[in-house]
Coordinates of C-alpha atoms and ligand atoms in Angstrom, one line a residue:
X21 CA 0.0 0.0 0.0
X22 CA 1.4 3.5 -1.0
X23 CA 2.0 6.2 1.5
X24 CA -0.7 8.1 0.3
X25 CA -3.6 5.7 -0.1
X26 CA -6.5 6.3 2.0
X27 CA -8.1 3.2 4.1
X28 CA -11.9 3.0 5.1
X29 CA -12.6 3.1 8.1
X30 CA -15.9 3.6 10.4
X31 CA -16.1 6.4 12.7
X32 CA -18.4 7.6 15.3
X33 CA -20.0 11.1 14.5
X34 CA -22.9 11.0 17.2
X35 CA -23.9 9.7 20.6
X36 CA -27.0 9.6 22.7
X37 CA -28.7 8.1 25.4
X38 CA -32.0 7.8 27.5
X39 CA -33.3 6.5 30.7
X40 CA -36.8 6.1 31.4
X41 CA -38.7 7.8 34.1
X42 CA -37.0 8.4 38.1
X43 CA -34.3 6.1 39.1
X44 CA -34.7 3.5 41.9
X45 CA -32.3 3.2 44.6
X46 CA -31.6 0.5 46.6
X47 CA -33.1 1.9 49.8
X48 CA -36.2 1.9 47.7
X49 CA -35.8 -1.3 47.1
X50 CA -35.4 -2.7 50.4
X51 CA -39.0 -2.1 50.9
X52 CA -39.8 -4.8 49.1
X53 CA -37.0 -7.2 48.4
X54 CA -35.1 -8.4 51.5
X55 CA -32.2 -6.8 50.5
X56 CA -29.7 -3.7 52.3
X57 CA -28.6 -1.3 50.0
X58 CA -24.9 -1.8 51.6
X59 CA -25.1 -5.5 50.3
X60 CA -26.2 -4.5 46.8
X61 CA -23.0 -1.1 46.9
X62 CA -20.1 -3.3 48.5
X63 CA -20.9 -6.4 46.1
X64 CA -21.3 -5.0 43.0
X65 CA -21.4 -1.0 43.1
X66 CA -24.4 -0.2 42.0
X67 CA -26.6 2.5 44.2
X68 CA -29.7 3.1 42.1
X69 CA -31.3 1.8 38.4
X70 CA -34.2 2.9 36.0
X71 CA -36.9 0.8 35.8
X72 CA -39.5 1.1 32.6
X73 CA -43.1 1.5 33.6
X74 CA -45.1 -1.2 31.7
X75 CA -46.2 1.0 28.7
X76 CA -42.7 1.8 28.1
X77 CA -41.1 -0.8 25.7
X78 CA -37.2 -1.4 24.0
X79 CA -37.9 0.3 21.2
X80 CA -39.6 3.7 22.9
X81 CA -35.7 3.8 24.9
X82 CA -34.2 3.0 21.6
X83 CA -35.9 5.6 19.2
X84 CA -35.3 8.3 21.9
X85 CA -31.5 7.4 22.0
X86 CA -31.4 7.5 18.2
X87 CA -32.9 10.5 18.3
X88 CA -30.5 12.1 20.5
X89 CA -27.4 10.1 18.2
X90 CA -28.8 11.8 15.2
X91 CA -29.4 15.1 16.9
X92 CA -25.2 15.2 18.4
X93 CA -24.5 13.9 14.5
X94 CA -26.4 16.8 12.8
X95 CA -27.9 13.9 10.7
X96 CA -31.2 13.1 9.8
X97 CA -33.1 9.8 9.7
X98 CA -33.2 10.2 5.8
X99 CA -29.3 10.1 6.1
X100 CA -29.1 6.9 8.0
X101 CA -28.8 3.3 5.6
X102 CA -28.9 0.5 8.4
X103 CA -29.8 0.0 11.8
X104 CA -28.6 -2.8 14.0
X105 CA -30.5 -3.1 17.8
X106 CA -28.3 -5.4 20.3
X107 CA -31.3 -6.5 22.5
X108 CA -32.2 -9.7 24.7
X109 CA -35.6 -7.7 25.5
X110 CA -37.2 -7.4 22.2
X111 CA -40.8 -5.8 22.2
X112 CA -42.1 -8.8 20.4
X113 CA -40.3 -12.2 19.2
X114 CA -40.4 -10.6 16.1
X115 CA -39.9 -7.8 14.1
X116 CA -36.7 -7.1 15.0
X117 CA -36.6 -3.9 17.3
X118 CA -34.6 -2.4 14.6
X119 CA -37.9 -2.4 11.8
X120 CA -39.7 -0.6 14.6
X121 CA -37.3 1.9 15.2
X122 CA -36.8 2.5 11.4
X123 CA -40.6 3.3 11.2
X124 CA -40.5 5.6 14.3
X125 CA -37.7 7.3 12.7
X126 CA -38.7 7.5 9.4
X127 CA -35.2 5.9 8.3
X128 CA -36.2 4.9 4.6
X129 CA -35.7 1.5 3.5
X130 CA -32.4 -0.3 4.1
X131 CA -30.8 -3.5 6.3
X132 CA -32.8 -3.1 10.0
X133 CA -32.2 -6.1 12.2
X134 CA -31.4 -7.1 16.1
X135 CA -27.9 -8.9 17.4
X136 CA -28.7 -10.6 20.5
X137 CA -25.5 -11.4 22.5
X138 CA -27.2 -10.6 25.9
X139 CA -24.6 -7.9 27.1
X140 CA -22.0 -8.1 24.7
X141 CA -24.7 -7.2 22.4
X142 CA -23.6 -3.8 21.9
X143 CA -20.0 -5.2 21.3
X144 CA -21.3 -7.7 18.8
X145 CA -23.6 -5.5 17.1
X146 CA -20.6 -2.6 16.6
X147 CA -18.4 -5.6 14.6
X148 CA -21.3 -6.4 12.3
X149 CA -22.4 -2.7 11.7
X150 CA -18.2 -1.9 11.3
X151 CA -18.1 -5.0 8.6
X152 CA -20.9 -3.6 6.8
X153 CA -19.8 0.1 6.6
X154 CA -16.1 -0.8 5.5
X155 CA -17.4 -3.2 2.6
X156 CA -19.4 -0.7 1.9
X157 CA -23.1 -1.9 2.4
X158 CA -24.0 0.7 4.4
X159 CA -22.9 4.5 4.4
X160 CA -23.9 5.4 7.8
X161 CA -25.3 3.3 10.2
X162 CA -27.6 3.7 13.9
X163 CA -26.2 1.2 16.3
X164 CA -28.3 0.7 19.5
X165 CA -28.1 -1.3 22.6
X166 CA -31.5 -1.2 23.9
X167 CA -32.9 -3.0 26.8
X168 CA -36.0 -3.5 29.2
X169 CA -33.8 -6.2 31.6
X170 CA -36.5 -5.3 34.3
X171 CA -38.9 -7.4 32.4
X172 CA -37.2 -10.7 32.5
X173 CA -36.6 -10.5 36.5
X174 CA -38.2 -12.9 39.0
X175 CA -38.2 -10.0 41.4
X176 CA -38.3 -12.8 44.2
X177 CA -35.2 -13.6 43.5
X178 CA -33.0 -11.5 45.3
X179 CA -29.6 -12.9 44.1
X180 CA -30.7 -11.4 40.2
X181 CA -33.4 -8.3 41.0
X182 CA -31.1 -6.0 42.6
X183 CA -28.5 -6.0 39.8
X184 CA -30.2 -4.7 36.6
X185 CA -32.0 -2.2 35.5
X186 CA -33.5 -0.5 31.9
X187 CA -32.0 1.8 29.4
X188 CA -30.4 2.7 25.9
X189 CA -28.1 3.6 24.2
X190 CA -27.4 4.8 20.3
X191 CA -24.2 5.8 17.9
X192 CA -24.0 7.0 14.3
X193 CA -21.5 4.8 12.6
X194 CA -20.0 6.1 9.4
X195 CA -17.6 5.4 6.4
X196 CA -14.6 7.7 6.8
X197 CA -11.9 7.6 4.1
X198 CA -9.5 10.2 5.1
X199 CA -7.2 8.4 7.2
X200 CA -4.2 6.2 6.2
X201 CA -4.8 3.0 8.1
X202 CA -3.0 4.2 11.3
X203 CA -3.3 3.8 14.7
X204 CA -3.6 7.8 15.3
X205 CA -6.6 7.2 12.9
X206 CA -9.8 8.2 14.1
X207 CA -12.4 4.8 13.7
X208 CA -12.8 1.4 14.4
X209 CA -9.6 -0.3 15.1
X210 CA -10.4 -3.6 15.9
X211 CA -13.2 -5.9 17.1
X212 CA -12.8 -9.0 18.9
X213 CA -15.8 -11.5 19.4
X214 CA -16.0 -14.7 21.2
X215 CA -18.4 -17.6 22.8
X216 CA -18.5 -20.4 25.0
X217 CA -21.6 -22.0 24.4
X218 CA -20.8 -25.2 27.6
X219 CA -20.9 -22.4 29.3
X220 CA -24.7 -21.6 28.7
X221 CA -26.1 -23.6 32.0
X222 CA -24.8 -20.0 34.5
X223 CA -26.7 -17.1 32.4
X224 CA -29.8 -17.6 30.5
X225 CA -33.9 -16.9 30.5
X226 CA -35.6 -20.1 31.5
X227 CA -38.0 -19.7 28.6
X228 CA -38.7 -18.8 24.9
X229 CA -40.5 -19.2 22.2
X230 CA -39.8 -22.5 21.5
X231 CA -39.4 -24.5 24.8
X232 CA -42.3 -23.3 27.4
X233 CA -43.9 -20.7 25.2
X234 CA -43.3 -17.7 28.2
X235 CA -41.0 -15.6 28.5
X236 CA -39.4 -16.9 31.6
X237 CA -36.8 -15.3 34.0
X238 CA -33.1 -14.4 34.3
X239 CA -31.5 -17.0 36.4
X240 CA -27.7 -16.6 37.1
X241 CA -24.8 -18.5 38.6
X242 CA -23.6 -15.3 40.1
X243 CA -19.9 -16.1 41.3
X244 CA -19.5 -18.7 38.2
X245 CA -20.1 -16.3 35.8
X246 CA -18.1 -13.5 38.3
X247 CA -15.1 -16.6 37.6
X248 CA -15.2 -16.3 33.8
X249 CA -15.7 -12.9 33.7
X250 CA -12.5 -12.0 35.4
X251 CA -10.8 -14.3 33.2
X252 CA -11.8 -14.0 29.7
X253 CA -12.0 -10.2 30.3
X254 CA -8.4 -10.2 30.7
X255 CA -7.8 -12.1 27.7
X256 CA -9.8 -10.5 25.4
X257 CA -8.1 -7.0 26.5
X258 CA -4.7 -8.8 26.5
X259 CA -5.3 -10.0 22.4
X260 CA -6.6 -6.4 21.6
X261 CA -3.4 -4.9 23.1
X262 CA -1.4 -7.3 21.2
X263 CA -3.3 -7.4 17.5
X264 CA -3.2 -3.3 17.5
X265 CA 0.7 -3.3 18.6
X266 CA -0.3 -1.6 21.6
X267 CA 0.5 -1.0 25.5
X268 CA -1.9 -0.3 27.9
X269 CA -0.7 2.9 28.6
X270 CA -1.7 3.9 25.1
X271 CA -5.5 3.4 26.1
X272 CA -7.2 7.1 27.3
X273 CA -10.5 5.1 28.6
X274 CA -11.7 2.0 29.8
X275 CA -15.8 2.0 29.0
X276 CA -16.6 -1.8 30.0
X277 CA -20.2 -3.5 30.6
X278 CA -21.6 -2.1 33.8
X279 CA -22.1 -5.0 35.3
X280 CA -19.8 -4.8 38.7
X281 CA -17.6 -2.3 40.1
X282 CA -14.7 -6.1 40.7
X283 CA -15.5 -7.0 37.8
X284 CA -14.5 -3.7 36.4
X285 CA -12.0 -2.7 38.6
X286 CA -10.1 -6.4 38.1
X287 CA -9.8 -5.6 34.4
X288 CA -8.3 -2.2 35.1
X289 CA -5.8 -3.6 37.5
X290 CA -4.6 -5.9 34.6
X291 CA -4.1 -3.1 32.1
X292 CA -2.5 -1.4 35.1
X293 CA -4.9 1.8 34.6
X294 CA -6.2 4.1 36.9
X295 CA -9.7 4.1 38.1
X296 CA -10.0 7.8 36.7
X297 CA -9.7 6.5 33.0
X298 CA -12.2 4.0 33.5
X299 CA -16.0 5.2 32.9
X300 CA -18.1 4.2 35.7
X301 CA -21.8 4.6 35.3
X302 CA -22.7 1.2 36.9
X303 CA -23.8 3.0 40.1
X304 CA -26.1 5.1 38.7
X305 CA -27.1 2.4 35.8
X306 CA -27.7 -1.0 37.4
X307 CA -26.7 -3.5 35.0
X308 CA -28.3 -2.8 31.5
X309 CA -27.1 -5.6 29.4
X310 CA -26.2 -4.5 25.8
X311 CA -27.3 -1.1 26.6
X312 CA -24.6 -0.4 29.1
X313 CA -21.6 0.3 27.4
X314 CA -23.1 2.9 24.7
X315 CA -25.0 4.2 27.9
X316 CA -21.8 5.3 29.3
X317 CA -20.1 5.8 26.5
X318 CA -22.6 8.8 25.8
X319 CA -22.5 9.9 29.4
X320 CA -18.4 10.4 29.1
X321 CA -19.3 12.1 25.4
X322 CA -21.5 14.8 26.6
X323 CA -19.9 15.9 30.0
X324 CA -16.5 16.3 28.1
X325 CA -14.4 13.6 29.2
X326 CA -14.1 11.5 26.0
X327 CA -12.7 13.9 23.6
X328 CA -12.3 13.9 19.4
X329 CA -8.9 11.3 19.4
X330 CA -9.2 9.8 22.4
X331 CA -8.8 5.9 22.3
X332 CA -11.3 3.8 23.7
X333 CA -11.0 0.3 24.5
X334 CA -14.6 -1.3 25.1
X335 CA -15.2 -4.6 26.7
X336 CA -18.1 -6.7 27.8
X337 CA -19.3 -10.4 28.9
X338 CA -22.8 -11.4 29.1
X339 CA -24.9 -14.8 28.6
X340 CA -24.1 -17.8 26.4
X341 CA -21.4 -17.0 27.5
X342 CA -19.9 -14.4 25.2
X343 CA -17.6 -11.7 25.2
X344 CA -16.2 -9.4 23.5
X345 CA -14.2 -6.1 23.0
X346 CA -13.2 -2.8 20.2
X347 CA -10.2 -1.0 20.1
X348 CA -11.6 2.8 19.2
X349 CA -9.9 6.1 17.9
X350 CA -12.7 8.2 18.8
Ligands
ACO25 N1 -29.3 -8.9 49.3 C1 -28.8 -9.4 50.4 N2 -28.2 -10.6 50.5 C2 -28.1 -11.3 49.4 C3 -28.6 -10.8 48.1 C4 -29.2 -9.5 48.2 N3 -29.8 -9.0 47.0 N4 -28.4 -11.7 47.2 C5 -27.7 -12.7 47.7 N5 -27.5 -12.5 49.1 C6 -26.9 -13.3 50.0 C7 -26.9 -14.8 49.6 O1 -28.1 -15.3 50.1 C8 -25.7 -15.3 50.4 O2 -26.1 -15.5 51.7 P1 -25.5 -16.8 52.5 O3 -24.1 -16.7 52.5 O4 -26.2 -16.6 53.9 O5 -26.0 -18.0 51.7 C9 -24.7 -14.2 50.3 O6 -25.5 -13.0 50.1 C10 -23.6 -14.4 49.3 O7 -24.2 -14.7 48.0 P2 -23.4 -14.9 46.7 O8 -24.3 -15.2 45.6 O9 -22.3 -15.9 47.0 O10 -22.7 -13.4 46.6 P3 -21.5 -13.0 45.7 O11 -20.4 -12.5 46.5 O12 -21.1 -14.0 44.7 O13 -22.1 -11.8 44.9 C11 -23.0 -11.2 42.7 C12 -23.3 -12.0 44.0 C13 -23.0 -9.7 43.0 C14 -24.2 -11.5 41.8 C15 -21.7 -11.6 42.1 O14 -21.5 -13.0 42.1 C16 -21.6 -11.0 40.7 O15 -21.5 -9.9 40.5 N6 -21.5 -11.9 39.7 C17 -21.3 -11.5 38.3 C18 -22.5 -11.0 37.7 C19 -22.2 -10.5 36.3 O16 -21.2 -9.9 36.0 N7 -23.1 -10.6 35.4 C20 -22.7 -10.1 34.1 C21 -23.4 -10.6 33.0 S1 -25.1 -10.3 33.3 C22 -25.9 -10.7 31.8 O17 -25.2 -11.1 30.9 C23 -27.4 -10.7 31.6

């Protein structure tokens, strides 16, 4: 390749977000769960969570957050040519999410379809959408992690209520040609996707469509899947290090899946950064499965911390189990 010869890459022009109605704190919750608010902060961070009312479905959070993407891009829905939703909590089996946002939006026709990875979603759905822009399928792309986790809980089931919560998240991914294929480049710089399917048994929804016909309820192995996520976190950041020619040090933030504060602060110790380059929304968040990670990627976007060249390094682990990370020139 000649000095000169520009390289396609996809680059994020626009972020938003939304959170439906007040949040919940945990002290609101012990009124109903037998539960302490300094169990719920000192095992996994999190303080307080939004929780949709029952009229307020996935794709209401993710047209707003769209909205709000397109509004920070200075695009319109008529500029948009592809939407991918990473959901577990789609308003219906089917459509896709994705169809029903493109009507809400007015997006005209083009590729609109869900990626459900449970909370890697996001992670998953940003390698598809970053695959499709390069090859040049789509120009400019919404990507959304949306989720209503709230309505898979068995809020008897303390060990699982207390941790998530609802939310979403949206980015404008776009085809960007002016950079020469190097690391200093803004874009996409690499996405790393994996499953372990044995490991299904410690995160999943005991129902669906085709087993028992409900929609069942989240039901979690919590230190088993606290086990693997330690681990394969560590690899997955260790081979994005090492396939960009990277060192830690390089990285300017850390925007994992909210999931746990351990979780999170165990893969920070490993890449030997500072809490203060990590963006922490779990607290405020809950866990919101694929929605988490563009949740606080918009929250660091808009109160100025994530700046134009900053690199990112995302990472998250949800059911299945899968994982996955992106290496990020924003
Ligand atoms: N309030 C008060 N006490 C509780 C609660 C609660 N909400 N839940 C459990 N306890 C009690 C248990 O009954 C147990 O009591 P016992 O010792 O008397 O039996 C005690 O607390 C310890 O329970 P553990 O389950 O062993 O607690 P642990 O330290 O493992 O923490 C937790 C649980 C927070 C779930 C942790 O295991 C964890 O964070 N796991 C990872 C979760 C995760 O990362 N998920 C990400 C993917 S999610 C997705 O993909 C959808």
């Amino acid at each position: 390749m000649s000095e000169s010869s520009s390289v396609k890459r996809s680059i994020i022009t626009g972020v938003g977000s939304f959170l439906p109605g007040e949040p919940v704190s945990n002290v609101d919750l012990e009124k109903t769960i037998d539960t302490s608010d300094e169990w719920i902060k000192k095992r996994t961070g999190i303080e307080r969570r939004h929780i949709a009312a029952k009229d307020v479905s996935t794709s209401d959070m993710a047209v707003e957050a769209a909205r709000q993407a397109l509004e920070h891009s200075g695009y319109q829905p008529s500029d948009i040519d592809g939407i991918i939703v990473a959901t577990t909590t789609p308003d219906q089996t089917f459509p896709a999410v994705a169809a029903t946002v493109q009507a809400r939006l007015g997006v005209p026709i083009c590729p609109a379809f869900d990626v459900q990875a449970v909370c890697s979603g996001f992670v998953y759905a940003l390698s598809v959408a970053d695959s499709l822009v390069r090859t040049g399928q789509s120009k400019r792309m919404l990507v959304i992690g949306a989720e209503k986790m709230t309505s898979l809980l068995d809020w008897n089931d303390r060990t699982t209520c207390v941790l998530f919560g609802d939310g979403a998240g949206a980015i404008v991914l776009e085809l960007d040609e002016q950079g020469q294929g190097s690391i200093e480049d803004r874009g996409i710089l690499s996405t790393h996707l994996f499953a372990n399917g044995e490991l299904k048994d410690i995160l999943y929804v005991n129902g669906g469509p085709s087993t028992t016909g409900q929609v069942g309820h989240l039901v979690m192995e919590g230190r088993e899947v606290f086990r693997y996520a330690v681990e394969y976190m560590a690899d997955v950041v260790q081979k994005t290090l090492d396939h960009n020619n990277i060192k830690a040090s390089d990285i300017d933030w850390l925007i994992p899946h909210q999931a746990n504060t351990r979780i999170i602060a165990a893969t920070a110790k490993k890449l030997d950064l500072p809490m203060e380059q990590v963006v922490l929304t779990v607290a405020d968040h809950g866990n919101t499965s694929a929605a988490s990670i563009p949740l606080a990627l918009s929250a660091a976007v808009h109160d100025g911390r994530i700046k134009k060249g900053d690199l990112l390094l995302l990472e998250a682990l949800g059911g299945g189990l899968t994982w996955g990370a992106a290496l990020i020139r924003f």
